[in-house]
Amino acid sequence: MEKQHQHHRGSWGSSLGFLMAAIGSAVGLGNLWGFPFKMGANGGFAFLLVYIVLTVAVGFAMLMAEMAIGRKTGRSAVGAFRQLDSRHPEVGYMGVISGTIVVSYYCVLGGLCLRYCLGFFTEMFGGMGFLGHGEEFFQTFTASPWSMVLCTAAFAVITGSILMGGVSGGIEKFSTVAMPALFVMLIALVVYISRQPGAEQGYAFMFTPDWDYLKENFFSVVSTAAGQMFFSLSLAMGIMVAYGSYLKKDENIPRDALLICGADTIIALLAGCLVIPAAFAFVGEDAYMSGVKLLFVTMHQVFFNIGGRFGCFLGFIFFLTVSIAAITSSVSLLEVSVSFGVDRRIDKHKAPRRKTIIAVCTILVFLLAVPVALDALGGAADATPLGLLQQLFPALALKGWNESFINAYSFISEGFLMPLGALLMSLYIGYKYKTTLITNECGIRRGRVLDLCYRFIVPVAMLVVLYGQLRDFLG
Ligand code: PFF
């Protein structure tokens, strides 16, 4: 009986397939868009060093822990933590909630990527007509409620359909084709941009180490780097627990965690050698170098200025790359709530009904995404959470978190639940379940350094992130 249900949960077909799916989850908008501008604006190479140290000391340890907990318990986030301590499944619930919130705004951003991808594709046969020159298209398009909702729905449906194929037949199959394609397209774009005059200014902006900036803003650089690293490695959302639960017992977890950390960082750096240098080479220093406008206005202008069919072709390739990255990440995010639903039914000895659960989760996520789509990603002045809340609390003031729905969503998930969940998880591992839970599952003999990570380094890093995020969003 137990075996049969385990079979219903699904499992990975091969080690490579799992790696592609996990790297697919890690590589997303965070790498292709978030990392480049955060690195450029936070001390360049100095930021990179902090980021790498944190990836090794914090990210790698937590990634291994999540995968080990998933595989050991054979359950996704909530069930896994409940199995370890029946009174404290809250870390799992936090993952399910924040994963669901992240995937909802991911659908809006991903939907827009699809729209740009399609736009450049059709323009290849017409030549830069209706797409216009960057900003006005973005303003008009995001201000059109139907267009935004339609793109969001399309992205949600694509995500749901991939999950319908199952763990190995859907997630794994898609990632095994999509991730190598993403890598090849990214390299081609990086090489093309490196040959353009003006790109060197972008490399200088990205890589010149600003040690003074690091010294003066040490705390905020560490907080930004740690927050970005956690998001980029898909940690504290229950994903790597769920993905780990589909692993075979002989899979080498430390090796996989290392490969995932390495691939994720390399792709973020490659994106840094593409997005910012392209902006300098084709738009100039005055381009938007951060926020959604970096992706949807500046990058649009880049390909418009390259011009002609070739510009459209490159624009199509770029937005296809970003769309693939977004899809494999949102698939993993939706899998968190789907696997939660499936495990609940299995624990009650009912048929898993995975497809029904996927349909329900997709619809829920879409509904949650609608406010983000309707407030034009922060462009609509009157439909913000602040505007709505002020009807109840007239004295409420404008802060970072309440100026748009996307900010409110990212505050609750990435800003608050993610660092808090990771903090609790590392304390539980370090002091309650003990590090041996992880080392035994991973086949590591000496775990002294890891013990230090779970008991001390990760909790301190997460407190810094939590403080930094609360200050940024509420300050
Ligand atoms: N890691 C993805 C990115 O860098 O965009 C986003 C993400 C996916 C975050 C899955 C969290 C997650 F659980």
Short mmCIF file of C-alpha atoms and ligand atoms in Angstrom, two decimals:
data_model
loop_
_atom_site.label_atom_id
_atom_site.label_comp_id
_atom_site.label_asym_id
_atom_site.label_seq_id
_atom_site.Cartn_x
_atom_site.Cartn_y
_atom_site.Cartn_z
CA MET A 1 0.00 0.00 0.00
CA GLU A 2 2.67 2.44 1.11
CA LYS A 3 4.78 1.57 -1.90
CA GLN A 4 1.89 2.06 -4.23
CA HIS A 5 1.20 5.54 -2.88
CA GLN A 6 4.85 6.41 -3.08
CA HIS A 7 4.62 5.45 -6.70
CA HIS A 8 1.68 7.87 -7.12
CA ARG A 9 3.77 10.70 -5.74
CA GLY A 10 6.14 10.35 -8.68
CA SER A 11 9.94 10.24 -8.90
CA TRP A 12 12.73 11.49 -11.12
CA GLY A 13 13.65 9.37 -14.13
CA SER A 14 17.37 10.10 -13.94
CA SER A 15 19.96 12.02 -12.01
CA LEU A 16 20.50 14.39 -14.92
CA GLY A 17 16.77 14.98 -15.19
CA PHE A 18 16.57 15.93 -11.53
CA LEU A 19 19.54 18.28 -11.92
CA MET A 20 17.96 19.98 -14.92
CA ALA A 21 14.70 20.43 -13.02
CA ALA A 22 16.44 21.78 -9.92
CA ILE A 23 18.68 24.11 -11.93
CA GLY A 24 15.56 25.10 -13.87
CA SER A 25 13.92 26.09 -10.61
CA ALA A 26 16.95 28.02 -9.43
CA VAL A 27 17.59 29.82 -12.71
CA GLY A 28 14.80 32.32 -13.15
CA LEU A 29 14.01 36.00 -13.33
CA GLY A 30 16.18 36.38 -10.24
CA ASN A 31 19.28 35.42 -12.26
CA LEU A 32 18.54 37.00 -15.61
CA TRP A 33 17.19 40.27 -14.31
CA GLY A 34 17.54 40.71 -10.54
CA PHE A 35 21.18 39.70 -10.10
CA PRO A 36 22.74 41.97 -12.78
CA PHE A 37 21.30 45.21 -11.46
CA LYS A 38 21.81 44.34 -7.81
CA MET A 39 25.45 43.49 -8.45
CA GLY A 40 26.01 46.65 -10.52
CA ALA A 41 24.42 48.92 -7.93
CA ASN A 42 25.96 47.34 -4.82
CA GLY A 43 29.70 47.49 -5.29
CA GLY A 44 30.26 45.33 -8.43
CA PHE A 45 32.98 42.77 -7.86
CA ALA A 46 32.92 43.44 -4.09
CA PHE A 47 29.22 42.43 -4.08
CA LEU A 48 30.10 39.32 -6.08
CA LEU A 49 32.64 38.22 -3.48
CA VAL A 50 30.12 38.61 -0.67
CA TYR A 51 27.56 36.75 -2.77
CA ILE A 52 29.92 33.83 -3.42
CA VAL A 53 30.94 33.53 0.25
CA LEU A 54 27.26 33.47 1.24
CA THR A 55 26.44 30.91 -1.44
CA VAL A 56 29.08 28.57 -0.06
CA ALA A 57 28.50 29.12 3.66
CA VAL A 58 24.74 29.54 3.69
CA GLY A 59 23.15 28.55 0.38
CA PHE A 60 24.98 25.28 -0.15
CA ALA A 61 24.31 24.11 3.43
CA MET A 62 20.60 24.94 3.25
CA LEU A 63 20.17 23.46 -0.21
CA MET A 64 21.66 20.20 1.00
CA ALA A 65 19.48 20.28 4.11
CA GLU A 66 16.26 20.79 2.17
CA MET A 67 17.03 18.03 -0.30
CA ALA A 68 18.05 15.65 2.50
CA ILE A 69 14.89 16.36 4.52
CA GLY A 70 12.74 15.77 1.43
CA ARG A 71 14.40 12.50 0.56
CA LYS A 72 14.53 11.18 4.11
CA THR A 73 10.85 11.81 4.81
CA GLY A 74 9.57 11.12 1.30
CA ARG A 75 7.22 14.06 1.77
CA SER A 76 6.97 17.64 0.51
CA ALA A 77 7.40 20.62 2.82
CA VAL A 78 4.49 20.41 5.29
CA GLY A 79 4.44 16.61 5.57
CA ALA A 80 8.23 16.50 5.88
CA PHE A 81 8.42 18.91 8.80
CA ARG A 82 5.41 17.29 10.43
CA GLN A 83 7.16 13.94 10.23
CA LEU A 84 10.24 15.39 11.92
CA ASP A 85 8.20 17.01 14.69
CA SER A 86 4.42 16.67 14.62
CA ARG A 87 3.92 19.85 16.67
CA HIS A 88 5.96 22.07 14.38
CA PRO A 89 5.01 21.85 10.73
CA GLU A 90 4.91 25.68 10.49
CA VAL A 91 8.11 26.02 8.45
CA GLY A 92 6.45 23.86 5.80
CA TYR A 93 3.30 25.99 5.78
CA MET A 94 5.37 29.14 5.45
CA GLY A 95 6.98 27.64 2.35
CA VAL A 96 3.62 26.74 0.80
CA ILE A 97 2.23 30.21 1.46
CA SER A 98 5.24 32.14 0.22
CA GLY A 99 5.69 29.84 -2.79
CA THR A 100 2.06 30.44 -3.78
CA ILE A 101 2.46 34.21 -3.46
CA VAL A 102 5.70 34.27 -5.45
CA VAL A 103 4.25 32.16 -8.26
CA SER A 104 1.31 34.54 -8.57
CA TYR A 105 3.44 37.59 -9.35
CA TYR A 106 5.81 35.41 -11.31
CA CYS A 107 2.85 34.64 -13.63
CA VAL A 108 2.35 38.35 -14.34
CA LEU A 109 6.04 38.97 -15.09
CA GLY A 110 6.34 35.71 -17.04
CA GLY A 111 3.18 36.54 -19.00
CA LEU A 112 4.73 39.84 -20.04
CA CYS A 113 7.92 38.03 -21.11
CA LEU A 114 5.79 35.77 -23.33
CA ARG A 115 4.10 38.84 -24.80
CA TYR A 116 7.46 40.43 -25.69
CA CYS A 117 8.69 37.13 -27.08
CA LEU A 118 5.65 36.85 -29.32
CA GLY A 119 5.89 40.54 -30.22
CA PHE A 120 9.47 40.27 -31.46
CA PHE A 121 8.64 37.05 -33.27
CA THR A 122 5.80 38.59 -35.26
CA GLU A 123 7.81 41.75 -35.87
CA MET A 124 10.49 39.66 -37.54
CA PHE A 125 8.10 39.46 -40.47
CA GLY A 126 6.96 43.08 -40.31
CA GLY A 127 9.78 45.14 -38.84
CA MET A 128 9.30 46.93 -35.52
CA GLY A 129 5.87 48.40 -36.23
CA PHE A 130 3.45 48.35 -33.37
CA LEU A 131 5.96 47.52 -30.69
CA GLY A 132 7.20 51.10 -30.95
CA HIS A 133 10.18 52.32 -29.07
CA GLY A 134 10.23 50.86 -25.58
CA GLU A 135 8.53 52.92 -22.96
CA GLU A 136 5.25 53.80 -24.65
CA PHE A 137 4.55 50.17 -25.44
CA PHE A 138 5.20 49.19 -21.83
CA GLN A 139 2.96 51.99 -20.52
CA THR A 140 0.12 51.24 -22.90
CA PHE A 141 0.30 47.52 -22.51
CA THR A 142 0.50 47.40 -18.74
CA ALA A 143 -2.35 49.92 -18.50
CA SER A 144 -4.63 47.61 -20.46
CA PRO A 145 -6.32 45.32 -17.89
CA TRP A 146 -7.46 42.72 -20.39
CA SER A 147 -4.09 42.33 -22.02
CA MET A 148 -2.36 41.95 -18.67
CA VAL A 149 -4.88 39.42 -17.35
CA LEU A 150 -4.75 37.45 -20.59
CA CYS A 151 -0.93 37.17 -20.54
CA THR A 152 -1.03 36.18 -16.89
CA ALA A 153 -3.62 33.50 -17.62
CA ALA A 154 -1.56 32.18 -20.54
CA PHE A 155 1.52 31.84 -18.36
CA ALA A 156 -0.44 30.15 -15.56
CA VAL A 157 -1.96 27.68 -18.02
CA ILE A 158 1.48 26.81 -19.47
CA THR A 159 2.81 26.23 -15.94
CA GLY A 160 -0.16 24.04 -15.01
CA SER A 161 0.04 22.03 -18.25
CA ILE A 162 3.68 21.12 -17.68
CA LEU A 163 2.81 19.88 -14.18
CA MET A 164 -0.05 17.82 -15.64
CA GLY A 165 2.61 15.65 -17.33
CA GLY A 166 3.80 14.49 -13.90
CA VAL A 167 7.14 14.72 -12.14
CA SER A 168 9.29 12.84 -14.63
CA GLY A 169 7.00 13.10 -17.67
CA GLY A 170 6.29 16.81 -17.23
CA ILE A 171 8.77 18.77 -15.09
CA GLU A 172 11.79 16.63 -15.88
CA LYS A 173 11.12 16.24 -19.58
CA PHE A 174 10.50 19.94 -20.13
CA SER A 175 13.57 21.00 -18.12
CA THR A 176 15.87 18.52 -19.87
CA VAL A 177 15.10 20.13 -23.22
CA ALA A 178 14.60 23.72 -22.08
CA MET A 179 17.63 24.24 -19.84
CA PRO A 180 20.35 23.33 -22.38
CA ALA A 181 18.50 25.47 -24.95
CA LEU A 182 18.46 28.38 -22.48
CA PHE A 183 22.18 27.99 -21.89
CA VAL A 184 23.07 27.97 -25.59
CA MET A 185 20.91 31.02 -26.34
CA LEU A 186 22.34 32.91 -23.38
CA ILE A 187 25.93 32.23 -24.47
CA ALA A 188 25.15 33.31 -28.04
CA LEU A 189 23.68 36.61 -26.82
CA VAL A 190 26.60 37.23 -24.44
CA VAL A 191 29.10 36.67 -27.28
CA TYR A 192 27.19 39.00 -29.63
CA ILE A 193 27.02 41.79 -27.03
CA SER A 194 30.70 41.42 -26.13
CA ARG A 195 31.61 42.44 -29.69
CA GLN A 196 29.63 45.69 -29.61
CA PRO A 197 31.27 49.06 -28.98
CA GLY A 198 30.13 50.51 -25.65
CA ALA A 199 29.72 47.15 -23.94
CA GLU A 200 32.97 47.74 -22.03
CA GLN A 201 31.25 50.51 -20.04
CA GLY A 202 28.73 47.92 -18.94
CA TYR A 203 31.44 45.50 -17.83
CA ALA A 204 33.10 48.34 -15.92
CA PHE A 205 29.79 49.14 -14.21
CA MET A 206 29.27 45.48 -13.36
CA PHE A 207 32.74 44.37 -12.34
CA THR A 208 34.72 47.32 -11.00
CA PRO A 209 35.08 46.58 -7.29
CA ASP A 210 33.87 49.43 -5.12
CA TRP A 211 35.46 48.57 -1.77
CA ASP A 212 34.49 51.91 -0.27
CA TYR A 213 30.85 51.23 -1.04
CA LEU A 214 31.18 47.83 0.62
CA LYS A 215 32.83 49.32 3.72
CA GLU A 216 30.28 52.08 4.09
CA ASN A 217 27.23 49.89 3.41
CA PHE A 218 28.43 46.51 4.63
CA PHE A 219 25.20 45.62 6.36
CA SER A 220 22.92 46.44 3.47
CA VAL A 221 25.23 44.75 0.92
CA VAL A 222 25.22 41.52 2.96
CA SER A 223 21.47 41.72 3.37
CA THR A 224 20.87 42.32 -0.36
CA ALA A 225 23.33 39.59 -1.38
CA ALA A 226 21.94 37.01 1.06
CA GLY A 227 18.32 37.77 0.12
CA GLN A 228 19.14 37.52 -3.59
CA MET A 229 21.10 34.30 -3.08
CA PHE A 230 18.26 32.66 -1.16
CA PHE A 231 15.69 33.63 -3.74
CA SER A 232 17.96 32.60 -6.58
CA LEU A 233 18.59 29.14 -5.14
CA SER A 234 14.82 28.66 -4.59
CA LEU A 235 15.38 28.15 -0.87
CA ALA A 236 12.93 28.34 2.04
CA MET A 237 9.89 27.85 -0.20
CA GLY A 238 9.67 24.10 0.26
CA ILE A 239 10.73 23.50 -3.34
CA MET A 240 13.96 21.68 -2.73
CA VAL A 241 12.19 19.59 -0.07
CA ALA A 242 9.56 18.55 -2.61
CA TYR A 243 12.12 17.97 -5.37
CA GLY A 244 14.29 16.03 -2.88
CA SER A 245 11.36 13.81 -1.96
CA TYR A 246 11.31 12.44 -5.52
CA LEU A 247 14.99 11.43 -5.33
CA LYS A 248 16.37 7.92 -5.23
CA LYS A 249 18.33 6.79 -2.18
CA ASP A 250 21.62 6.48 -4.02
CA GLU A 251 21.61 10.03 -5.36
CA ASN A 252 24.67 12.02 -4.29
CA ILE A 253 23.11 15.05 -2.57
CA PRO A 254 26.31 17.05 -1.79
CA ARG A 255 27.46 16.76 -5.41
CA ASP A 256 24.06 17.84 -6.72
CA ALA A 257 23.88 20.79 -4.32
CA LEU A 258 27.30 21.93 -5.49
CA LEU A 259 26.32 21.67 -9.15
CA ILE A 260 23.08 23.58 -8.56
CA CYS A 261 24.89 26.39 -6.68
CA GLY A 262 27.57 26.54 -9.38
CA ALA A 263 25.20 26.57 -12.33
CA ASP A 264 22.95 29.15 -10.71
CA THR A 265 25.84 31.53 -10.02
CA ILE A 266 27.40 31.09 -13.46
CA ILE A 267 24.11 31.83 -15.21
CA ALA A 268 23.57 34.92 -13.05
CA LEU A 269 27.04 36.14 -14.02
CA LEU A 270 26.44 35.42 -17.70
CA ALA A 271 23.24 37.46 -17.48
CA GLY A 272 25.31 40.23 -15.91
CA CYS A 273 27.58 40.11 -18.97
CA LEU A 274 24.54 40.52 -21.18
CA VAL A 275 21.85 42.78 -19.78
CA ILE A 276 23.84 45.70 -18.40
CA PRO A 277 26.52 45.83 -21.16
CA ALA A 278 23.73 45.66 -23.77
CA ALA A 279 22.00 48.60 -22.09
CA PHE A 280 25.21 50.65 -22.15
CA ALA A 281 26.04 49.70 -25.74
CA PHE A 282 22.64 50.31 -27.30
CA VAL A 283 20.70 52.67 -25.05
CA GLY A 284 23.25 54.63 -23.03
CA GLU A 285 23.92 55.54 -19.44
CA ASP A 286 20.52 57.15 -18.97
CA ALA A 287 18.65 53.88 -19.53
CA TYR A 288 16.66 52.38 -16.69
CA MET A 289 19.19 50.09 -15.05
CA SER A 290 16.95 48.51 -12.41
CA GLY A 291 13.40 47.39 -11.64
CA VAL A 292 10.85 46.04 -14.12
CA LYS A 293 11.73 48.79 -16.57
CA LEU A 294 15.24 47.38 -16.99
CA LEU A 295 13.70 44.21 -18.37
CA PHE A 296 10.73 45.56 -20.27
CA VAL A 297 11.78 49.05 -21.35
CA THR A 298 15.57 49.11 -21.57
CA MET A 299 15.92 45.63 -23.10
CA HIS A 300 13.15 46.45 -25.57
CA GLN A 301 15.05 49.58 -26.57
CA VAL A 302 18.24 47.55 -26.97
CA PHE A 303 16.71 45.34 -29.66
CA PHE A 304 14.82 48.21 -31.24
CA ASN A 305 18.09 50.10 -31.60
CA ILE A 306 19.88 47.07 -33.05
CA GLY A 307 17.09 47.37 -35.58
CA GLY A 308 15.68 45.45 -38.51
CA ARG A 309 14.90 41.79 -38.70
CA PHE A 310 18.10 40.92 -36.91
CA GLY A 311 17.18 43.11 -33.93
CA CYS A 312 13.77 41.44 -33.78
CA PHE A 313 15.36 38.02 -34.00
CA LEU A 314 17.72 38.78 -31.12
CA GLY A 315 14.84 40.28 -29.12
CA PHE A 316 12.87 37.11 -29.71
CA ILE A 317 15.80 34.94 -28.57
CA PHE A 318 16.34 37.09 -25.48
CA PHE A 319 12.73 37.03 -24.34
CA LEU A 320 12.46 33.32 -25.16
CA THR A 321 15.44 32.72 -22.86
CA VAL A 322 13.84 34.77 -20.09
CA SER A 323 10.47 33.07 -20.61
CA ILE A 324 12.00 29.59 -20.34
CA ALA A 325 13.80 30.60 -17.16
CA ALA A 326 10.54 31.94 -15.74
CA ILE A 327 8.52 28.85 -16.73
CA THR A 328 10.85 26.28 -15.14
CA SER A 329 10.88 28.35 -11.94
CA SER A 330 7.14 28.82 -11.79
CA VAL A 331 6.63 25.10 -12.44
CA SER A 332 8.67 24.38 -9.30
CA LEU A 333 6.80 27.00 -7.29
CA LEU A 334 3.42 25.60 -8.24
CA GLU A 335 4.68 22.10 -7.47
CA VAL A 336 5.04 23.15 -3.81
CA SER A 337 1.31 23.60 -3.33
CA VAL A 338 0.43 20.70 -5.64
CA SER A 339 2.68 18.27 -3.75
CA PHE A 340 1.22 19.55 -0.47
CA GLY A 341 -2.28 18.69 -1.71
CA VAL A 342 -1.19 15.29 -3.06
CA ASP A 343 0.59 14.33 0.18
CA ARG A 344 -2.43 15.28 2.26
CA ARG A 345 -4.63 12.94 0.26
CA ILE A 346 -2.05 10.15 0.35
CA ASP A 347 -1.76 10.51 4.15
CA LYS A 348 -5.53 10.12 4.38
CA HIS A 349 -5.26 6.98 2.20
CA LYS A 350 -7.20 8.59 -0.61
CA ALA A 351 -6.36 8.56 -4.31
CA PRO A 352 -3.92 11.45 -4.97
CA ARG A 353 -5.94 13.14 -7.75
CA ARG A 354 -2.91 15.08 -8.84
CA LYS A 355 -4.53 16.53 -11.96
CA THR A 356 -7.51 17.94 -10.10
CA ILE A 357 -5.20 19.48 -7.53
CA ILE A 358 -3.09 21.06 -10.29
CA ALA A 359 -6.18 22.58 -11.88
CA VAL A 360 -7.40 24.01 -8.56
CA CYS A 361 -3.95 25.39 -7.66
CA THR A 362 -3.53 26.98 -11.10
CA ILE A 363 -6.88 28.74 -10.81
CA LEU A 364 -6.10 29.93 -7.27
CA VAL A 365 -2.73 31.29 -8.31
CA PHE A 366 -4.28 33.03 -11.29
CA LEU A 367 -6.89 34.71 -9.07
CA LEU A 368 -4.19 35.81 -6.67
CA ALA A 369 -2.25 37.26 -9.60
CA VAL A 370 -5.13 39.38 -10.91
CA PRO A 371 -4.54 42.39 -8.57
CA VAL A 372 -0.85 42.43 -9.57
CA ALA A 373 -1.84 42.38 -13.24
CA LEU A 374 -4.47 45.09 -12.78
CA ASP A 375 -2.32 47.63 -10.99
CA ALA A 376 -0.01 47.67 -14.01
CA LEU A 377 2.98 46.40 -11.98
CA GLY A 378 2.84 49.54 -9.89
CA GLY A 379 1.98 51.90 -12.74
CA ALA A 380 -1.67 52.52 -11.76
CA ALA A 381 -1.83 55.19 -9.11
CA ASP A 382 -5.28 54.48 -7.68
CA ALA A 383 -5.49 50.67 -7.50
CA THR A 384 -2.65 50.15 -5.02
CA PRO A 385 -2.89 48.31 -1.68
CA LEU A 386 -2.37 51.72 -0.06
CA GLY A 387 -5.34 53.20 -1.90
CA LEU A 388 -7.56 50.29 -0.88
CA LEU A 389 -6.34 50.12 2.71
CA GLN A 390 -6.70 53.86 3.19
CA GLN A 391 -10.45 53.45 2.90
CA LEU A 392 -10.24 51.44 6.13
CA PHE A 393 -7.26 53.19 7.74
CA PRO A 394 -7.16 56.77 6.46
CA ALA A 395 -3.96 57.57 8.36
CA LEU A 396 -1.90 54.89 6.59
CA ALA A 397 1.20 56.38 4.94
CA LEU A 398 2.97 55.43 1.73
CA LYS A 399 5.73 52.89 2.32
CA GLY A 400 7.64 50.60 -0.05
CA TRP A 401 5.42 47.61 0.60
CA ASN A 402 2.05 49.24 -0.02
CA GLU A 403 2.78 51.27 -3.15
CA SER A 404 1.91 48.40 -5.49
CA PHE A 405 0.55 44.86 -5.31
CA ILE A 406 3.77 43.37 -6.61
CA ASN A 407 5.65 45.09 -3.79
CA ALA A 408 3.13 43.93 -1.19
CA TYR A 409 3.35 40.35 -2.47
CA SER A 410 7.13 40.34 -2.57
CA PHE A 411 7.29 41.90 0.90
CA ILE A 412 5.16 39.14 2.43
CA SER A 413 6.95 36.30 0.62
CA GLU A 414 10.59 37.14 -0.13
CA GLY A 415 10.79 39.95 2.39
CA PHE A 416 9.29 38.30 5.43
CA LEU A 417 8.29 34.63 5.19
CA MET A 418 11.39 33.48 3.33
CA PRO A 419 14.05 34.75 5.77
CA LEU A 420 11.89 33.87 8.77
CA GLY A 421 11.26 30.34 7.47
CA ALA A 422 14.96 29.82 6.74
CA LEU A 423 15.89 31.14 10.18
CA LEU A 424 13.52 28.71 11.89
CA MET A 425 14.55 25.84 9.65
CA SER A 426 18.26 26.26 10.40
CA LEU A 427 17.59 26.56 14.15
CA TYR A 428 15.46 23.41 14.10
CA ILE A 429 18.16 21.55 12.20
CA GLY A 430 21.00 22.83 14.36
CA TYR A 431 19.40 22.45 17.78
CA LYS A 432 16.47 20.07 17.51
CA TYR A 433 16.81 17.51 14.73
CA LYS A 434 20.61 17.86 14.91
CA THR A 435 22.99 18.13 12.00
CA THR A 436 23.41 14.34 11.92
CA LEU A 437 19.96 14.14 10.32
CA ILE A 438 21.45 15.86 7.28
CA THR A 439 24.93 14.35 7.32
CA ASN A 440 23.60 10.79 7.66
CA GLU A 441 21.20 11.26 4.76
CA CYS A 442 23.94 12.83 2.63
CA GLY A 443 26.60 10.27 3.52
CA ILE A 444 28.92 12.88 5.03
CA ARG A 445 31.13 11.58 7.82
CA ARG A 446 32.31 14.75 9.50
CA GLY A 447 29.77 17.48 9.94
CA ARG A 448 31.45 20.02 12.22
CA VAL A 449 31.50 22.84 9.69
CA LEU A 450 27.93 22.13 8.67
CA ASP A 451 26.93 22.16 12.32
CA LEU A 452 28.41 25.64 12.62
CA CYS A 453 26.45 26.70 9.53
CA TYR A 454 23.07 25.52 10.81
CA ARG A 455 23.55 26.70 14.37
CA PHE A 456 25.19 30.01 13.79
CA ILE A 457 26.08 31.26 10.30
CA VAL A 458 22.69 30.73 8.61
CA PRO A 459 20.65 32.17 11.53
CA VAL A 460 22.83 35.29 11.67
CA ALA A 461 22.65 35.76 7.90
CA MET A 462 18.86 35.38 7.98
CA LEU A 463 18.49 37.89 10.81
CA VAL A 464 20.48 40.37 8.73
CA VAL A 465 18.24 39.72 5.71
CA LEU A 466 15.10 40.04 7.80
CA TYR A 467 16.24 43.31 9.30
CA GLY A 468 17.37 44.68 5.92
CA GLN A 469 14.10 43.73 4.21
CA LEU A 470 11.89 45.15 6.96
CA ARG A 471 13.87 48.38 6.79
CA ASP A 472 13.63 48.56 2.99
CA PHE A 473 9.94 47.79 2.76
CA LEU A 474 8.67 49.57 5.89
CA GLY A 475 11.16 52.41 6.14
N1 PFF B 1 14.95 30.93 -8.16
C1 PFF B 1 14.06 31.65 -9.03
C2 PFF B 1 14.72 32.88 -9.55
O1 PFF B 1 15.91 33.11 -9.29
O2 PFF B 1 14.05 33.65 -10.23
C3 PFF B 1 12.78 32.05 -8.40
C4 PFF B 1 12.27 31.14 -7.40
C5 PFF B 1 11.85 29.90 -7.79
C6 PFF B 1 12.24 31.50 -6.10
C7 PFF B 1 11.44 29.03 -6.84
C8 PFF B 1 11.83 30.67 -5.15
C9 PFF B 1 11.44 29.45 -5.54
F1 PFF B 1 11.06 28.64 -4.62
#
